[in-house]
CSV table of C-alpha atoms and ligand atoms in Angstrom, one decimal:
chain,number,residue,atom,x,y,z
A,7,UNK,CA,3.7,-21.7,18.7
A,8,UNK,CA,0.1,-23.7,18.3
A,9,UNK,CA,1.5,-27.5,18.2
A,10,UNK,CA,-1.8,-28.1,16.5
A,11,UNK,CA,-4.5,-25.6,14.7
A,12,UNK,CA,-7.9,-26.3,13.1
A,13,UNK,CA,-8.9,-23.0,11.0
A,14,UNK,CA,-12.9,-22.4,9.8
A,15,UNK,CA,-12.2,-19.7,7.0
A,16,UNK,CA,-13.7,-20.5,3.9
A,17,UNK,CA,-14.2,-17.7,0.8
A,18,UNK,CA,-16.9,-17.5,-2.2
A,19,UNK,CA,-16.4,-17.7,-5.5
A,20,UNK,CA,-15.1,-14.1,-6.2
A,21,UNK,CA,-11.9,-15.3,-5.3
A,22,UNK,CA,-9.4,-18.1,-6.8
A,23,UNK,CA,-7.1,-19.1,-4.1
A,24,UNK,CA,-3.4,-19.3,-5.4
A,25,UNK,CA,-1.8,-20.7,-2.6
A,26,UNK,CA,-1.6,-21.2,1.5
A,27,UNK,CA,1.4,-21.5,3.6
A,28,UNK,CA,1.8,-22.1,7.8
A,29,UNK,CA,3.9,-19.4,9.1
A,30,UNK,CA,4.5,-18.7,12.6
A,31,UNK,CA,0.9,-18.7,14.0
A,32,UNK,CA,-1.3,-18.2,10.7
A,33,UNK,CA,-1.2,-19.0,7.3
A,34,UNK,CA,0.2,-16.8,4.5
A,35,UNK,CA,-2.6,-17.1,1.3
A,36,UNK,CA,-2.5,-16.0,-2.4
A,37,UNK,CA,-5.7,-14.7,-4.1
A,38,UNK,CA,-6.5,-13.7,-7.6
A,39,UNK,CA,-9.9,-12.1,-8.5
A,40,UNK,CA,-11.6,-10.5,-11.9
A,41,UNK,CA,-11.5,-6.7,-11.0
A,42,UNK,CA,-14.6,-4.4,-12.8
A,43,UNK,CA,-11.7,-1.4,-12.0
A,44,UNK,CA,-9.0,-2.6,-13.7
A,45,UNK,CA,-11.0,-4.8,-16.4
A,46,UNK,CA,-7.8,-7.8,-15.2
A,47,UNK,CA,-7.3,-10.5,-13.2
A,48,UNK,CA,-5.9,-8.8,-10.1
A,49,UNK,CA,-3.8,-10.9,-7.6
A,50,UNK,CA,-2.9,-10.2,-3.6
A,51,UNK,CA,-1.3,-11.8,-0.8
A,52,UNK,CA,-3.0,-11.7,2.6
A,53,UNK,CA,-1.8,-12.8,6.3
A,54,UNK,CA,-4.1,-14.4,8.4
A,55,UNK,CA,-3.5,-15.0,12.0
A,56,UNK,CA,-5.3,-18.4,14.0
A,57,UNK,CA,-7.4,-15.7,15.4
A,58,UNK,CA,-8.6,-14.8,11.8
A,59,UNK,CA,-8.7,-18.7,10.7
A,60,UNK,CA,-10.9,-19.3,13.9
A,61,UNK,CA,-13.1,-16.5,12.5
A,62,UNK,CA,-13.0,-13.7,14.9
A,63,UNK,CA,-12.9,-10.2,13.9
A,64,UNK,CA,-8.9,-8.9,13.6
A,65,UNK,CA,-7.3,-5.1,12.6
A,66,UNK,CA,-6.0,-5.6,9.2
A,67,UNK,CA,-3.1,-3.5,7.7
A,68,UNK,CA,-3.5,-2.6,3.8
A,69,UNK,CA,0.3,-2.3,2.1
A,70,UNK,CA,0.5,-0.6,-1.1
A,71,UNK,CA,4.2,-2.0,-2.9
A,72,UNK,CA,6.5,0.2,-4.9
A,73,UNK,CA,7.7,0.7,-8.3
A,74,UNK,CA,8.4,-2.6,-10.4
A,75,UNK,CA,6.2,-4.4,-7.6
A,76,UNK,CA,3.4,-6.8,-7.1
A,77,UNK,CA,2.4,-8.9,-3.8
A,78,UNK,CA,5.6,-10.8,-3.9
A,79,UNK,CA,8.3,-8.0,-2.7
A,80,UNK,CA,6.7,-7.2,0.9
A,81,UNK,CA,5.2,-10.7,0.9
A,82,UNK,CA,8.6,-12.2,0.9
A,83,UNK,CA,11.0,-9.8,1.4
A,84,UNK,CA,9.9,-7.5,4.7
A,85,UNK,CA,9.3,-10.8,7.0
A,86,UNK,CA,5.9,-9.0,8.8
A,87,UNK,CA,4.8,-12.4,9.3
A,88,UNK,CA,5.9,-13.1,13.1
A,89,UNK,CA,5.0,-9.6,14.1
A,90,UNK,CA,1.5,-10.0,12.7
A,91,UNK,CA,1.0,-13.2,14.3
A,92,UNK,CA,1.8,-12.2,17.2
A,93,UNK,CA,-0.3,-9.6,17.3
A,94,UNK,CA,-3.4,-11.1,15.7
A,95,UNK,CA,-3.1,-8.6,12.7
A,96,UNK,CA,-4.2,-9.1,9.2
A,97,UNK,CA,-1.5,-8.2,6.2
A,98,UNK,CA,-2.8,-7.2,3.4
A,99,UNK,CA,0.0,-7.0,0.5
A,100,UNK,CA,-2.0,-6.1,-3.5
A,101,UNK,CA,-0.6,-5.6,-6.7
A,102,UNK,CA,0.6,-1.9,-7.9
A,103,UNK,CA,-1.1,-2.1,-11.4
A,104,UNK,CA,-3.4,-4.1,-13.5
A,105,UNK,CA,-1.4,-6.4,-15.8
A,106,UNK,CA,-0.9,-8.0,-19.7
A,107,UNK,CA,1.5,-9.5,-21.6
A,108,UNK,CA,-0.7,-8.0,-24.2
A,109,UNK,CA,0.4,-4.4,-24.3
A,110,UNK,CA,-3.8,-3.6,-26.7
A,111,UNK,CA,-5.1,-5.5,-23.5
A,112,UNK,CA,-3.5,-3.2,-21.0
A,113,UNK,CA,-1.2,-0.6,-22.2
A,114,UNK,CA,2.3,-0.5,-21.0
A,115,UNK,CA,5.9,1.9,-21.4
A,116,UNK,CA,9.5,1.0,-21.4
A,117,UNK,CA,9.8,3.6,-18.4
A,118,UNK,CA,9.9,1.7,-15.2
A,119,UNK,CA,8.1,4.6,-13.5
A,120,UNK,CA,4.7,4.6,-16.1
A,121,UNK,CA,3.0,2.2,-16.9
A,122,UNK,CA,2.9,-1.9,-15.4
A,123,UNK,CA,4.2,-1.7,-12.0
A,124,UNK,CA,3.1,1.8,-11.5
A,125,UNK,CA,0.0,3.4,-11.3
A,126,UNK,CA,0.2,5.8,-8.5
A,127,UNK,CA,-2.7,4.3,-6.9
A,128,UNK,CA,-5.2,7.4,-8.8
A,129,UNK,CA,-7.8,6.6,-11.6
A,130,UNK,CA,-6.1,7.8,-14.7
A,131,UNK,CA,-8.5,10.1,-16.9
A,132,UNK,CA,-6.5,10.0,-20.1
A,133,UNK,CA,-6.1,7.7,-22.8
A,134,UNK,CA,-4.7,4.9,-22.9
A,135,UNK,CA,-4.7,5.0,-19.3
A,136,UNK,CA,-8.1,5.2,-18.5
A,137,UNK,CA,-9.7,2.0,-19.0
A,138,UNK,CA,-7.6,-0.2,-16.7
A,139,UNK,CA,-5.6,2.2,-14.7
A,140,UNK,CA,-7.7,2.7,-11.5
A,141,UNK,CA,-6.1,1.9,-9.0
A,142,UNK,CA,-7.1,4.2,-6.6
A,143,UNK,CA,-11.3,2.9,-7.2
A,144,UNK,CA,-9.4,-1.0,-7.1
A,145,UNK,CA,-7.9,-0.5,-3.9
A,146,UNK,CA,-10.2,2.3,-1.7
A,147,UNK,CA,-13.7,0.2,-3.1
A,148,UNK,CA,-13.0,-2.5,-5.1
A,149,UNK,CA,-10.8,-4.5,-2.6
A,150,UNK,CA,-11.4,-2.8,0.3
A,151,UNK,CA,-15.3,-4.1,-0.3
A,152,UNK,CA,-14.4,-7.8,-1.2
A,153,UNK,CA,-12.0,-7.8,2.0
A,154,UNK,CA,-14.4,-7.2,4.5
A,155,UNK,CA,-16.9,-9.3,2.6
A,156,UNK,CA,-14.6,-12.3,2.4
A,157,UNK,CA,-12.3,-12.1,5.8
A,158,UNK,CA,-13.0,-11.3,9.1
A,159,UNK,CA,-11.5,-7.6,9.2
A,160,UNK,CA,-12.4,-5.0,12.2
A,161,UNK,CA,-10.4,-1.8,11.0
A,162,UNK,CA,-8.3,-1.4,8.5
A,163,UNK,CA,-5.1,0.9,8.5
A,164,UNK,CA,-2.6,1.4,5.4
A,165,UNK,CA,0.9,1.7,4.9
A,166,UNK,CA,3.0,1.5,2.2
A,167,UNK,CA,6.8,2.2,0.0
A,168,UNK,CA,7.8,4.6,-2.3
A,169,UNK,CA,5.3,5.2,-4.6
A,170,UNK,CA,2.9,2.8,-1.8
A,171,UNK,CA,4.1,5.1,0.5
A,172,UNK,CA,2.3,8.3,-1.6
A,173,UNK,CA,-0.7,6.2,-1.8
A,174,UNK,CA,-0.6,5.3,1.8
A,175,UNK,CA,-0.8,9.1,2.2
A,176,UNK,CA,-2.6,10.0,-0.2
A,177,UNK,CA,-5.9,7.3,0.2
A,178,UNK,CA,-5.1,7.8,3.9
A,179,UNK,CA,-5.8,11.9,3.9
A,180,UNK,CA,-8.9,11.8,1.0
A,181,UNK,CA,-10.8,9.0,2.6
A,182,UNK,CA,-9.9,9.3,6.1
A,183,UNK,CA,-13.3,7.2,7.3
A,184,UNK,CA,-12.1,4.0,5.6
A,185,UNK,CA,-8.9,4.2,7.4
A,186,UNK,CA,-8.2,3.9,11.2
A,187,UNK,CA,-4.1,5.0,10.9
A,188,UNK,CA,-1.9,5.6,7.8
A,189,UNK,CA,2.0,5.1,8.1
A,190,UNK,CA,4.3,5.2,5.1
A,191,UNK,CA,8.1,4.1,4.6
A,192,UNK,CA,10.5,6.2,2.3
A,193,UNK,CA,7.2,7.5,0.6
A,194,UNK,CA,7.0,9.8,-2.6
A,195,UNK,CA,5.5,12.6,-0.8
A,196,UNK,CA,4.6,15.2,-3.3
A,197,UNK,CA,4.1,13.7,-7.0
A,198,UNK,CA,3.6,16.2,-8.6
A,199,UNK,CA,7.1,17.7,-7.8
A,200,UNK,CA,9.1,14.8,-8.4
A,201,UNK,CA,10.6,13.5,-11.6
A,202,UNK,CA,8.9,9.7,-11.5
A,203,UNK,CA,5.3,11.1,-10.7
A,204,UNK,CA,5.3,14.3,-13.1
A,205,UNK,CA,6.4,11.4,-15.8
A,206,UNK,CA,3.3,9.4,-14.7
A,207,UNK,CA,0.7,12.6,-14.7
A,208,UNK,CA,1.6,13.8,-17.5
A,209,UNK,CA,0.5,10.3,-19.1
A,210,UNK,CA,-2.5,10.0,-16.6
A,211,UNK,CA,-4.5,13.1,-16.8
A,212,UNK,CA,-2.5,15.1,-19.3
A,213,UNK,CA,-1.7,18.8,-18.0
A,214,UNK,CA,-4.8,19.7,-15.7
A,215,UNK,CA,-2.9,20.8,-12.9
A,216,UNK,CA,-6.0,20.3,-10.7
A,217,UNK,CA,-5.9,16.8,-11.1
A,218,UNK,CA,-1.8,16.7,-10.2
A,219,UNK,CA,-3.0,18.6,-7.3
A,220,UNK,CA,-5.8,16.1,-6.2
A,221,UNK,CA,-2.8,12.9,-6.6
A,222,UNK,CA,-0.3,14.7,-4.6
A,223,UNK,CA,0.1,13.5,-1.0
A,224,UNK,CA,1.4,16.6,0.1
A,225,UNK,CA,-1.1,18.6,-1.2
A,226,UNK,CA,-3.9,16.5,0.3
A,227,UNK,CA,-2.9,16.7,3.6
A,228,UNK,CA,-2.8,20.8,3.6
A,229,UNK,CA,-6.2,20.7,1.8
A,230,UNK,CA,-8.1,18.3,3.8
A,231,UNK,CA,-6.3,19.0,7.5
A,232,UNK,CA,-5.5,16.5,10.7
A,233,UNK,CA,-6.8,13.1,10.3
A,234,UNK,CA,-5.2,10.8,12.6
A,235,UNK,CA,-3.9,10.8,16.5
A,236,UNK,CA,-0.3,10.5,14.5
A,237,UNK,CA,0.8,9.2,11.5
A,238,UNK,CA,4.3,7.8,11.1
A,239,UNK,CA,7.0,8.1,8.2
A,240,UNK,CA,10.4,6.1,8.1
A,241,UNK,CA,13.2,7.6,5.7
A,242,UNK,CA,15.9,6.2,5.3
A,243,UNK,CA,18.8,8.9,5.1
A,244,UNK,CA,21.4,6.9,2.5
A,245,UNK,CA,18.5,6.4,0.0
A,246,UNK,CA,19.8,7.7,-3.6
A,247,UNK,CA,15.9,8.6,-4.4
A,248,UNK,CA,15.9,11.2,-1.5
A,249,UNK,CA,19.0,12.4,-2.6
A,250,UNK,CA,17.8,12.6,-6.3
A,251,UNK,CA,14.6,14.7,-5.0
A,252,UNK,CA,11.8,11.7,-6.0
A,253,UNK,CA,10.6,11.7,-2.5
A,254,UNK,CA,10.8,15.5,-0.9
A,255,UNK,CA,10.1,14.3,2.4
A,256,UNK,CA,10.4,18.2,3.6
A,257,UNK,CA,7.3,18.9,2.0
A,258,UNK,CA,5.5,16.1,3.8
A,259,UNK,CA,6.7,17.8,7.0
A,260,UNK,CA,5.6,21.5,5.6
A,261,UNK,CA,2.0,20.1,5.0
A,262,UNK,CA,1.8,18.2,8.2
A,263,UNK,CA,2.4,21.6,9.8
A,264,UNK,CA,0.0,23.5,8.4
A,265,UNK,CA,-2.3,20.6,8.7
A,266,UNK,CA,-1.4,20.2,12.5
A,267,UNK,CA,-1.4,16.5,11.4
A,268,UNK,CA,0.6,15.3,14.2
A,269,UNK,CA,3.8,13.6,12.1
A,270,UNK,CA,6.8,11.4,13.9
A,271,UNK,CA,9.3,11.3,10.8
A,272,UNK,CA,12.2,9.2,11.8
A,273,UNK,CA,15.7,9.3,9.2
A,274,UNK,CA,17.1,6.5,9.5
A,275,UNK,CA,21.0,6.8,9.1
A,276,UNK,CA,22.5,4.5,6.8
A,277,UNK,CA,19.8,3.2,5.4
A,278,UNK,CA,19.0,2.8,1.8
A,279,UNK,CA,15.5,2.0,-0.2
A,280,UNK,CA,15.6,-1.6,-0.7
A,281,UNK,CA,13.6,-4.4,1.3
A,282,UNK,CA,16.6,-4.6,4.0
A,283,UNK,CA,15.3,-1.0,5.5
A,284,UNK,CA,11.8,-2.3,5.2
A,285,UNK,CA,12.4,-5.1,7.0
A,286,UNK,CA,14.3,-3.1,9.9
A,287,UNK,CA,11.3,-0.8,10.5
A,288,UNK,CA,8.0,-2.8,9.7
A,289,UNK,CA,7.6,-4.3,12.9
A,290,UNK,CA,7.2,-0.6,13.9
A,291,UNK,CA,4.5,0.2,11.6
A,292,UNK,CA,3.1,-3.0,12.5
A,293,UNK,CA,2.8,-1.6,16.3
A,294,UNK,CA,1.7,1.9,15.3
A,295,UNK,CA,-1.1,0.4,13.0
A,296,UNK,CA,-2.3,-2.3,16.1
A,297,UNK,CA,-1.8,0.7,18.7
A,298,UNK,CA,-4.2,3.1,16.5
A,299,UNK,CA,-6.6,0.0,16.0
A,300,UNK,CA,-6.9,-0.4,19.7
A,301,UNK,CA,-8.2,3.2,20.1
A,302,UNK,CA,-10.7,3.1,17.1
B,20,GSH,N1,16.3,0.5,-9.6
B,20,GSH,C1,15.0,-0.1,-9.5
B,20,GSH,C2,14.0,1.1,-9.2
B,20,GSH,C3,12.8,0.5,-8.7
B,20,GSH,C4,12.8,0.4,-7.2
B,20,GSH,O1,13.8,0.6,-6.4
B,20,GSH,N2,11.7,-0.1,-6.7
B,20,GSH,C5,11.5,-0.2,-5.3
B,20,GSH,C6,10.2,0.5,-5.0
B,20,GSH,S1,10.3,2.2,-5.5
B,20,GSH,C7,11.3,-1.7,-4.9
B,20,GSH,O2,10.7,-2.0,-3.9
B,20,GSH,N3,11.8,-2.6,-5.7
B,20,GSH,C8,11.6,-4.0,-5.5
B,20,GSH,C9,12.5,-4.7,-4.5
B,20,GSH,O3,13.4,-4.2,-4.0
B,20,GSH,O4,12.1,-5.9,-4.2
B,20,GSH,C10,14.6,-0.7,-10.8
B,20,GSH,O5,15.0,-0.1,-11.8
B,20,GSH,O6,14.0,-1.7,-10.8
């Protein structure tokens, strides 16, 4: 470790900073911003290594959270730090969903799987949806503008769990040119055929089938073909949502196929959903996100 450290980084006035933390090699920051997507205050966590701090250009990695998330989880939960520093990699950890108290500001439902803390990462054309949930314009412009605006970012790759996993794959496949590698961990991998994301469509774009098509993961990868050198997927095998059929990981493997999207899909025996898997395989991702930088 750096006995001592002198770091040049300084943002505009888009951003509040929340809070900043030493760990390892870097400093672990908290930034809140006013987001025209979402029409909220929209908060994330970002990772800087000293090579960021000193200014010079580093591969960032984009993590989209899960169901009932925001920065926090992955932030404090899948340790990424010491890997990232090491490396000289930018983490990049945003909210799932814009956010109220005040269910007329921002509307809400008692379903953990709808509403705040979900979104899907898609722009919802329905009402009450519409207005604030568009998450996929927040994340794939929005925030991916202010970030290279703001840090020193050379490529960016994504990953992401669960539901971040589907956007990870999703984002990923329909706008391949913004992204250098895509990985996912225990992803929802087609949507539209699970139980969670058919109760979020429904709500989001009502029952145009076209637009379930264009939010599905799956689905994306067979329409739009190979994208990537190879993308990897972590699963774990004791996860009850696999088991339950939210994730239907076989389908990811069916569209890879006919995409000829190379695809190393790794079960993971034992293992359940929770932050404990994510913290045994990020360091993984972490590599497979640097390697893929390295070859951009
Ligand atoms: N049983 C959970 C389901 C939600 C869940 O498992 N969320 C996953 C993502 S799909 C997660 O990362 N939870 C937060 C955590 O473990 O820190 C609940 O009802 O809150």
């Amino acid at each position: 470790m750096n006995s001592s450290y002198n770091h040049s980084l300084s943002v505009n006035s888009q951003l509040t900073q929340k809070s900043v933390n030493r760990c390892f090699d870097g400093e672990q920051h908290y930034y809140s911003h006013q987001s025209t997507s979402t029409k909220t205050s929209m908060t994330f966590s970002i990772y800087l290594p000293d090579e960021a701090l000193a200014g010079r250009r580093c591969p960032a990695l984009l993590y989209l959270s899960g169901l009932t998330c925001n920065a926090d989880n992955v932030t404090h939960k899948a340790h990424f730090q010491q890997k990232c520093s090491e490396l000289g990699m930018i983490f990049i950890a945003p909210d799932t969903s814009p956010r109220s108290s005040d269910n007329d500001a921002v509307p809400n439902d008692e379903r953990y799987f709808v509403g705040q803390g979900a979104s899907y990462y898609v722009d919802a054309t329905q009402a009450p949806w519409a207005d604030n949930f568009n998450m996929q314009s927040y994340i794939v412009d929005e925030l991916y503008d202010l970030l290279r605006a703001e840090f020193p970012i050379d490529s960016i790759g994504i990953t992401g769990h669960s539901m971040g996993g589907h956007g990870a794959l999703l984002l990923g496949f329909k706008f391949p040119g913004k992204f250098v590698s895509v990985s996912a961990l225990s992803p929802v991998c087609a949507a539209s055929e699970s139980a969670w994301g058919q109760a979020a469509f429904i709500e989001y774009f009502g029952d145009d089938t076209s637009q379930w098509a264009q939010a599905d993961a799956a689905k994306m990868i067979e329409k739009v073909g190979q994208q990537y050198a190879s993308i990897l997927v972590d699963q774990g095998a004791a996860d009850n949502f696999l088991a339950e059929g939210q994730l239907q990981t076989p389908k990811l493997q069916d569209a890879c196929a006919k995409a000829k999207q190379p695809l190393t899909l790794r079960y993971q025996a034992g293992h359940d959903h929770s932050y404990y898997f994510i913290q045994t395989v990020i360091n993984d991702h972490i590599e497979h996100h640097w390697r893929m930088a390295q070859l951009s």
